CSV table of N, CA and C in Angstrom, one decimal:
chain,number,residue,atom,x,y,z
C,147,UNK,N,-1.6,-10.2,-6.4
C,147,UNK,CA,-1.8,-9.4,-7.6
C,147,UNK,C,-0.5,-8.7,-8.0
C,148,UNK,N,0.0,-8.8,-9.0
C,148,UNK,CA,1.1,-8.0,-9.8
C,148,UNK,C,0.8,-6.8,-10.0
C,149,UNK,N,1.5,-5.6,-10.1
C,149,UNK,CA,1.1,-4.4,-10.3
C,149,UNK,C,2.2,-3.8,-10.8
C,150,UNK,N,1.9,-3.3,-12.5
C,150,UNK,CA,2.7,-3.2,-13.4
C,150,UNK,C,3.2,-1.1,-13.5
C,151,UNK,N,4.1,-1.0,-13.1
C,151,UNK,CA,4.4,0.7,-13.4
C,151,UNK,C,5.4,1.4,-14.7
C,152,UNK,N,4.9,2.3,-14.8
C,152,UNK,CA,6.4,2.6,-16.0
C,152,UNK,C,7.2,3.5,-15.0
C,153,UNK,N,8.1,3.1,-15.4
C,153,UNK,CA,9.2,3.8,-14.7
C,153,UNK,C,9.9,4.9,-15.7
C,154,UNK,N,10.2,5.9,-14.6
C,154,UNK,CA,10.6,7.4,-15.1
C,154,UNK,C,12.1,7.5,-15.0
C,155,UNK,N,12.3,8.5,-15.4
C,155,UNK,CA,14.2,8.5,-15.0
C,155,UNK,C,14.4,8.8,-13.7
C,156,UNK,N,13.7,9.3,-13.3
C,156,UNK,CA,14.0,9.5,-11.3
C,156,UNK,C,13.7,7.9,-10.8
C,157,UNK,N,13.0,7.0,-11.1
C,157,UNK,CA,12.9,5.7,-11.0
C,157,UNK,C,13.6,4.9,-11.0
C,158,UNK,N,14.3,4.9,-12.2
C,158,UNK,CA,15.6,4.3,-12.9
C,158,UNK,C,17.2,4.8,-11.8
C,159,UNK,N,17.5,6.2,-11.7
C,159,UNK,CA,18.1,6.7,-10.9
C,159,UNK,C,18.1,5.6,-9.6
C,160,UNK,N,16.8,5.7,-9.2
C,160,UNK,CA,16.7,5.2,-7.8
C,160,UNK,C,17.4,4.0,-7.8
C,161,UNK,N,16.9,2.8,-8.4
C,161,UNK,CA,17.1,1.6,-9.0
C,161,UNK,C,18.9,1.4,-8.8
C,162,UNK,N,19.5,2.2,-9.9
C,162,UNK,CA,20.7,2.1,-10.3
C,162,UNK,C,21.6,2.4,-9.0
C,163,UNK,N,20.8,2.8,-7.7
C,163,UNK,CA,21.8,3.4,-6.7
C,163,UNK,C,21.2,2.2,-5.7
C,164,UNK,N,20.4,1.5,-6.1
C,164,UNK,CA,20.4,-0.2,-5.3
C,164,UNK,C,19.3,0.5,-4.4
C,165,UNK,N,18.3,1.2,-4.4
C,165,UNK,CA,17.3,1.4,-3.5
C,165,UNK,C,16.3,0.7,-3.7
C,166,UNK,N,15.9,0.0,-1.9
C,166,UNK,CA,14.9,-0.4,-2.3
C,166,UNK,C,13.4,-0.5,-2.3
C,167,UNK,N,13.3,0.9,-2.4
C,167,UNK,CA,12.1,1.5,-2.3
C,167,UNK,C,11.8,2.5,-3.6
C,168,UNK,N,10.4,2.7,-4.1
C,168,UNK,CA,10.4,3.6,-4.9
C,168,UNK,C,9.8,4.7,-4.5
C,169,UNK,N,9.5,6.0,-4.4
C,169,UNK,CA,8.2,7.0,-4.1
C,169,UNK,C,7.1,6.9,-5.1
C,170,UNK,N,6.5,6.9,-4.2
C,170,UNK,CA,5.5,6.8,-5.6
C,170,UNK,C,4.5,8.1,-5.5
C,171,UNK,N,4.4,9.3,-6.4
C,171,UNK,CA,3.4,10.1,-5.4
C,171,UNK,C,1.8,9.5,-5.8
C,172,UNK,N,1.3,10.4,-5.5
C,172,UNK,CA,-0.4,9.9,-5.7
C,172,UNK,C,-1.1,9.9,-7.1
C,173,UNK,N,-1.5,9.2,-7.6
C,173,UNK,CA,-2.3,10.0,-8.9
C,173,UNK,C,-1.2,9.1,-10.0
C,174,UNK,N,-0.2,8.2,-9.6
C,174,UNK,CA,0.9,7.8,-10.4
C,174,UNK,C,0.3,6.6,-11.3
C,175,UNK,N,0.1,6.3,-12.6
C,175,UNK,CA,-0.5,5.2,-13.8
C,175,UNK,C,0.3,4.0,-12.8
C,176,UNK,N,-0.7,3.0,-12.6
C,176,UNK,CA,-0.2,1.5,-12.6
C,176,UNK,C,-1.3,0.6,-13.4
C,177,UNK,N,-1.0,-0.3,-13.8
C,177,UNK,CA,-1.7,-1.9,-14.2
C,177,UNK,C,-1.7,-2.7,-13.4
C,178,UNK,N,-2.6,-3.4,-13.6
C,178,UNK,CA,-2.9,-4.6,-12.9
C,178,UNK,C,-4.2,-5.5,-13.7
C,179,UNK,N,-4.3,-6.9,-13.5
C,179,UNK,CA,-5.9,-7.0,-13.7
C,179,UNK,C,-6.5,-7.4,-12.7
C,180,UNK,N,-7.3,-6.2,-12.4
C,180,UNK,CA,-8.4,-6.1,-11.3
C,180,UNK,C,-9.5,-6.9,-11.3
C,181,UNK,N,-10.6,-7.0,-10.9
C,181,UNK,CA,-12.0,-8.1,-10.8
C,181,UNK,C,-12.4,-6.9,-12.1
C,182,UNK,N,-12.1,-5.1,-12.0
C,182,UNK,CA,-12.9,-4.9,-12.9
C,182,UNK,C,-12.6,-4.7,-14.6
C,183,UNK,N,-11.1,-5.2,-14.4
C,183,UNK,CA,-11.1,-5.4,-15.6
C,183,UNK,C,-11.9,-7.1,-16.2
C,184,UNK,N,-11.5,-7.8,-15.3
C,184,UNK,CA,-12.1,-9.7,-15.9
C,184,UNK,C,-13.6,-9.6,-15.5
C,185,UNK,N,-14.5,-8.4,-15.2
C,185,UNK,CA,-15.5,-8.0,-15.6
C,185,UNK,C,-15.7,-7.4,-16.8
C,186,UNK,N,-15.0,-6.4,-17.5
C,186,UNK,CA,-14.8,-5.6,-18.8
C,186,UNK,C,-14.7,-6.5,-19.9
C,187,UNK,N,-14.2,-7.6,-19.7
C,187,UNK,CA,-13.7,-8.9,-20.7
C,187,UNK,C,-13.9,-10.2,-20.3
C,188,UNK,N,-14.4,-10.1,-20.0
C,188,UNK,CA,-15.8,-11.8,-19.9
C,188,UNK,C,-15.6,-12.5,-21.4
C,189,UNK,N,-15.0,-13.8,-19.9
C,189,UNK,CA,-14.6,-14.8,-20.2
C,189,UNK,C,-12.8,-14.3,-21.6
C,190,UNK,N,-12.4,-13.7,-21.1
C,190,UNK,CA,-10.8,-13.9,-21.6
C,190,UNK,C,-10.4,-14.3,-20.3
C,191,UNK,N,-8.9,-14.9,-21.4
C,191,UNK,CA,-8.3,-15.6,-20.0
C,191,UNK,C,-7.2,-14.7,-19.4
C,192,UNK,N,-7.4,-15.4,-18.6
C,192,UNK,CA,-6.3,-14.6,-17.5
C,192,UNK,C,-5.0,-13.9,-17.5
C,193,UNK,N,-4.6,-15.3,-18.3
C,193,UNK,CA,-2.9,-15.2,-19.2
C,193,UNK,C,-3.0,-13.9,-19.9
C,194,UNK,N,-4.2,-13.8,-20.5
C,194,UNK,CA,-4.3,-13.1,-21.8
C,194,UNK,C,-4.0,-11.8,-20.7
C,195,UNK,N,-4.9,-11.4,-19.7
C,195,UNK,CA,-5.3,-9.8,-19.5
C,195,UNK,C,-3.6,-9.7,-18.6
C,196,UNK,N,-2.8,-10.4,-17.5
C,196,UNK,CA,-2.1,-10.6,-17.3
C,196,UNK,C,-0.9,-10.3,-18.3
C,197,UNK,N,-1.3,-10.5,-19.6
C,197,UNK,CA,-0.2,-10.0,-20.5
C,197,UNK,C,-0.3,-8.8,-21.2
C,198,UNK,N,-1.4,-8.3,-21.0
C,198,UNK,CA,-2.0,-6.7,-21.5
C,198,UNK,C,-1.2,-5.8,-20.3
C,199,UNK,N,-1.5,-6.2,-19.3
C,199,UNK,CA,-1.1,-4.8,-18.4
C,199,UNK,C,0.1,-4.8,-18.6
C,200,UNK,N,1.2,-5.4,-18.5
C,200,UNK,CA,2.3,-4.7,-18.9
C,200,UNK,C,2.8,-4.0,-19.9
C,201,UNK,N,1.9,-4.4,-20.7
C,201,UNK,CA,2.5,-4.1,-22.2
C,201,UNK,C,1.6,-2.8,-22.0
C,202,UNK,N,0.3,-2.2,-21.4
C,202,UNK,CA,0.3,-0.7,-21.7
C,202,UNK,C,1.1,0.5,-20.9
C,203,UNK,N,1.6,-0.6,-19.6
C,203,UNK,CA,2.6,0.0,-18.9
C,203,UNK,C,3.9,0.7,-19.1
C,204,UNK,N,4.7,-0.6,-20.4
C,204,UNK,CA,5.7,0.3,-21.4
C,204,UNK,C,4.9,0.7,-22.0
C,205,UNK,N,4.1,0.7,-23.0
C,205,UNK,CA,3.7,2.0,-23.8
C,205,UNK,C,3.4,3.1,-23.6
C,206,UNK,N,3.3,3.3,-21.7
C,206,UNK,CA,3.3,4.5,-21.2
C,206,UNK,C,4.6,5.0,-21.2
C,207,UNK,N,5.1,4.1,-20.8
C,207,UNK,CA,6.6,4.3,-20.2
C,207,UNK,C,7.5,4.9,-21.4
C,208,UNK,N,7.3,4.1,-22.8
C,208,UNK,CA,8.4,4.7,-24.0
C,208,UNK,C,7.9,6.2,-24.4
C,209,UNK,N,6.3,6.3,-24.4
C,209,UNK,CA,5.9,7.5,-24.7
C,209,UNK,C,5.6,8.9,-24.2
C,210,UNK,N,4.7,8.5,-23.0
C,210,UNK,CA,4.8,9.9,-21.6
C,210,UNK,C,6.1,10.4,-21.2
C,211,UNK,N,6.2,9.2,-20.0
C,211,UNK,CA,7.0,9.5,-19.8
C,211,UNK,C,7.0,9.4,-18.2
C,212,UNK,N,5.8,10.2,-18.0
C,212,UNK,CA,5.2,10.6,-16.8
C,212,UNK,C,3.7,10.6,-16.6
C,213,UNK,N,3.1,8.9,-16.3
C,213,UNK,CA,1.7,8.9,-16.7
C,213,UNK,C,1.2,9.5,-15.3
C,214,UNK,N,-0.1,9.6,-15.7
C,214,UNK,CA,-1.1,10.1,-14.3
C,214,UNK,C,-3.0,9.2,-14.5
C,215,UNK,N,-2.6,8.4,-15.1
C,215,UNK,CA,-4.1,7.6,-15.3
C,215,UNK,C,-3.5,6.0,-15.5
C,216,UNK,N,-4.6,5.4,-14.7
C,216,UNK,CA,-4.3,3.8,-14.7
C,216,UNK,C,-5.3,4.1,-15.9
C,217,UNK,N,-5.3,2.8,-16.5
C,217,UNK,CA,-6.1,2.1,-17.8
C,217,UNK,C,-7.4,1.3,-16.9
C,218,UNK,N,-6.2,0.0,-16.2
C,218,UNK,CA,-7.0,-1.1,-15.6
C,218,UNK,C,-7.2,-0.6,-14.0
């Protein structure tokens, strides 16, 4: 399973100093497509939901900033 996150500027920091680990605390937005989303959307294809989660992932990312709710 892929698991899609927006990254924050403490994130980015991390990244830029070659770590390779992120913190993540609890309660942190991720994407993914779960069984309950390809339950939600019967019969879309995979590709399709596969290409949703990232894409709400930056739109967390350009706009919060700092999400605290998965979608998927």
């Amino acid at each position: 399973m892929r698991i899609y996150l927006p990254l924050t500027a403490t994130d980015r920091a991390s990244l830029e100093l070659a770590s390779t680990r992120l913190e993540l605390p609890a309660g942190r937005a991720a994407w993914a497509v779960t069984a309950s989303a390809e339950r939600d959307f019967p019969g879309e294809d995979l590709e399709d939901l596969e290409y949703e989660a990232p894409q709400d992932a930056v739109h967390v990312a350009y706009g919060a900033g700092s999400p605290t709710r998965a979608r998927w």
